[in-house]
PDB file of C-alpha atoms in Angstrom:
ATOM      1  CA  MET A   1      86.818  75.020  85.207  1.00 58.00           C
ATOM      2  CA  ASN A   2      89.216  76.836  87.507  1.00 64.00           C
ATOM      3  CA  THR A   3      89.124  80.594  87.313  1.00 58.00           C
ATOM      4  CA  PRO A   4      92.405  82.249  88.309  1.00 61.00           C
ATOM      5  CA  VAL A   5      92.114  84.391  91.386  1.00 58.00           C
ATOM      6  CA  PRO A   6      93.466  87.884  90.724  1.00 62.00           C
ATOM      7  CA  THR A   7      96.337  88.740  92.985  1.00 78.00           C
ATOM      8  CA  ARG A   8      96.941  92.139  94.478  1.00 86.00           C
ATOM      9  CA  PRO A   9      99.998  93.888  93.087  1.00 89.00           C
ATOM     10  CA  ILE A  10     103.022  94.142  95.329  1.00 91.00           C
ATOM     11  CA  TRP A  11     104.048  97.787  95.342  1.00 91.00           C
ATOM     12  CA  ARG A  12     107.602  98.722  96.289  1.00 91.00           C
ATOM     13  CA  LYS A  13     109.266 102.066  96.722  1.00 87.00           C
ATOM     14  CA  SER A  14     111.448 102.950  93.769  1.00 70.00           C
ATOM     15  CA  SER A  15     115.155 103.205  94.487  1.00 70.00           C
ATOM     16  CA  TYR A  16     114.985 106.569  92.687  1.00 63.00           C
ATOM     17  CA  SER A  17     112.571 108.045  95.249  1.00 65.00           C
ATOM     18  CA  GLY A  18     113.795 110.769  97.537  1.00 63.00           C
ATOM     19  CA  GLY A  19     115.049 109.604 100.910  1.00 61.00           C
ATOM     20  CA  HIS A  20     113.040 111.342 103.628  1.00 64.00           C
ATOM     21  CA  GLU A  21     111.773 114.283 101.604  1.00 64.00           C
ATOM     22  CA  GLY A  22     108.392 112.648 101.001  1.00 66.00           C
ATOM     23  CA  ASP A  23     108.885 112.325  97.225  1.00 69.00           C
ATOM     24  CA  CYS A  24     108.049 108.638  97.061  1.00 85.00           C
ATOM     25  CA  VAL A  25     107.236 106.771  93.884  1.00 88.00           C
ATOM     26  CA  GLU A  26     106.132 103.154  94.056  1.00 91.00           C
ATOM     27  CA  VAL A  27     106.274 100.608  91.247  1.00 92.00           C
ATOM     28  CA  ALA A  28     104.621  97.203  90.767  1.00 94.00           C
ATOM     29  CA  ASP A  29     104.542  94.414  88.200  1.00 93.00           C
ATOM     30  CA  LEU A  30     101.001  94.386  86.798  1.00 93.00           C
ATOM     31  CA  ASN A  31     100.805  91.212  84.714  1.00 88.00           C
ATOM     32  CA  GLY A  32     103.641  92.137  82.371  1.00 89.00           C
ATOM     33  CA  ARG A  33     103.144  95.895  82.616  1.00 95.00           C
ATOM     34  CA  ILE A  34     104.599  98.321  85.142  1.00 96.00           C
ATOM     35  CA  GLY A  35     102.445 100.394  87.478  1.00 95.00           C
ATOM     36  CA  ILE A  36     103.710 103.676  88.914  1.00 94.00           C
ATOM     37  CA  ARG A  37     101.971 105.571  91.717  1.00 93.00           C
ATOM     38  CA  ASP A  38     102.487 108.306  94.286  1.00 90.00           C
ATOM     39  CA  SER A  39     102.843 106.647  97.688  1.00 86.00           C
ATOM     40  CA  LYS A  40     101.388 109.719  99.398  1.00 86.00           C
ATOM     41  CA  ASN A  41      98.143 109.593  97.391  1.00 88.00           C
ATOM     42  CA  LEU A  42      97.141 105.957  96.891  1.00 85.00           C
ATOM     43  CA  THR A  43      93.540 106.794  96.006  1.00 89.00           C
ATOM     44  CA  ALA A  44      94.640 108.838  92.971  1.00 92.00           C
ATOM     45  CA  GLY A  45      95.252 105.669  90.964  1.00 92.00           C
ATOM     46  CA  HIS A  46      98.340 104.734  89.022  1.00 94.00           C
ATOM     47  CA  LEU A  47      99.989 105.050  85.641  1.00 95.00           C
ATOM     48  CA  THR A  48     100.409 101.793  83.697  1.00 96.00           C
ATOM     49  CA  LEU A  49     103.237 101.454  81.177  1.00 97.00           C
ATOM     50  CA  THR A  50     104.556  98.645  79.019  1.00 97.00           C
ATOM     51  CA  ARG A  51     107.968  97.373  80.054  1.00 96.00           C
ATOM     52  CA  GLU A  52     109.452  99.037  76.977  1.00 97.00           C
ATOM     53  CA  ALA A  53     107.867 102.404  77.805  1.00 97.00           C
ATOM     54  CA  PHE A  54     109.026 102.108  81.424  1.00 95.00           C
ATOM     55  CA  THR A  55     112.590 101.439  80.250  1.00 95.00           C
ATOM     56  CA  THR A  56     112.396 104.462  77.939  1.00 96.00           C
ATOM     57  CA  LEU A  57     111.126 106.626  80.814  1.00 92.00           C
ATOM     58  CA  LEU A  58     113.942 105.529  83.115  1.00 89.00           C
ATOM     59  CA  THR A  59     116.535 106.087  80.386  1.00 93.00           C
ATOM     60  CA  HIS A  60     115.195 109.607  79.808  1.00 93.00           C
ATOM     61  CA  LEU A  61     115.079 110.448  83.522  1.00 85.00           C
ATOM     62  CA  THR A  62     118.572 109.153  84.268  1.00 87.00           C
ATOM     63  CA  SER A  63     120.090 111.035  81.333  1.00 88.00           C
ATOM     64  CA  ARG A  64     119.001 114.391  82.766  1.00 78.00           C
ATOM     65  CA  PRO A  65     121.495 116.399  84.851  1.00 73.00           C
TER      66      PRO A  65
END
């Protein structure tokens, strides 16, 4: 029986991150969920959201002035 080999997530900087201010948020597809982490503190772990919750978060954040 073949056991699937887990792949490492591919993290990318969010287009909503600050330019050169150091406020960098990275996101990754985690097997159908979305991971969010602080690129300056990789050892702190990450937040995992469903795709629906991630969409709700982005909608909320983009609706703020």
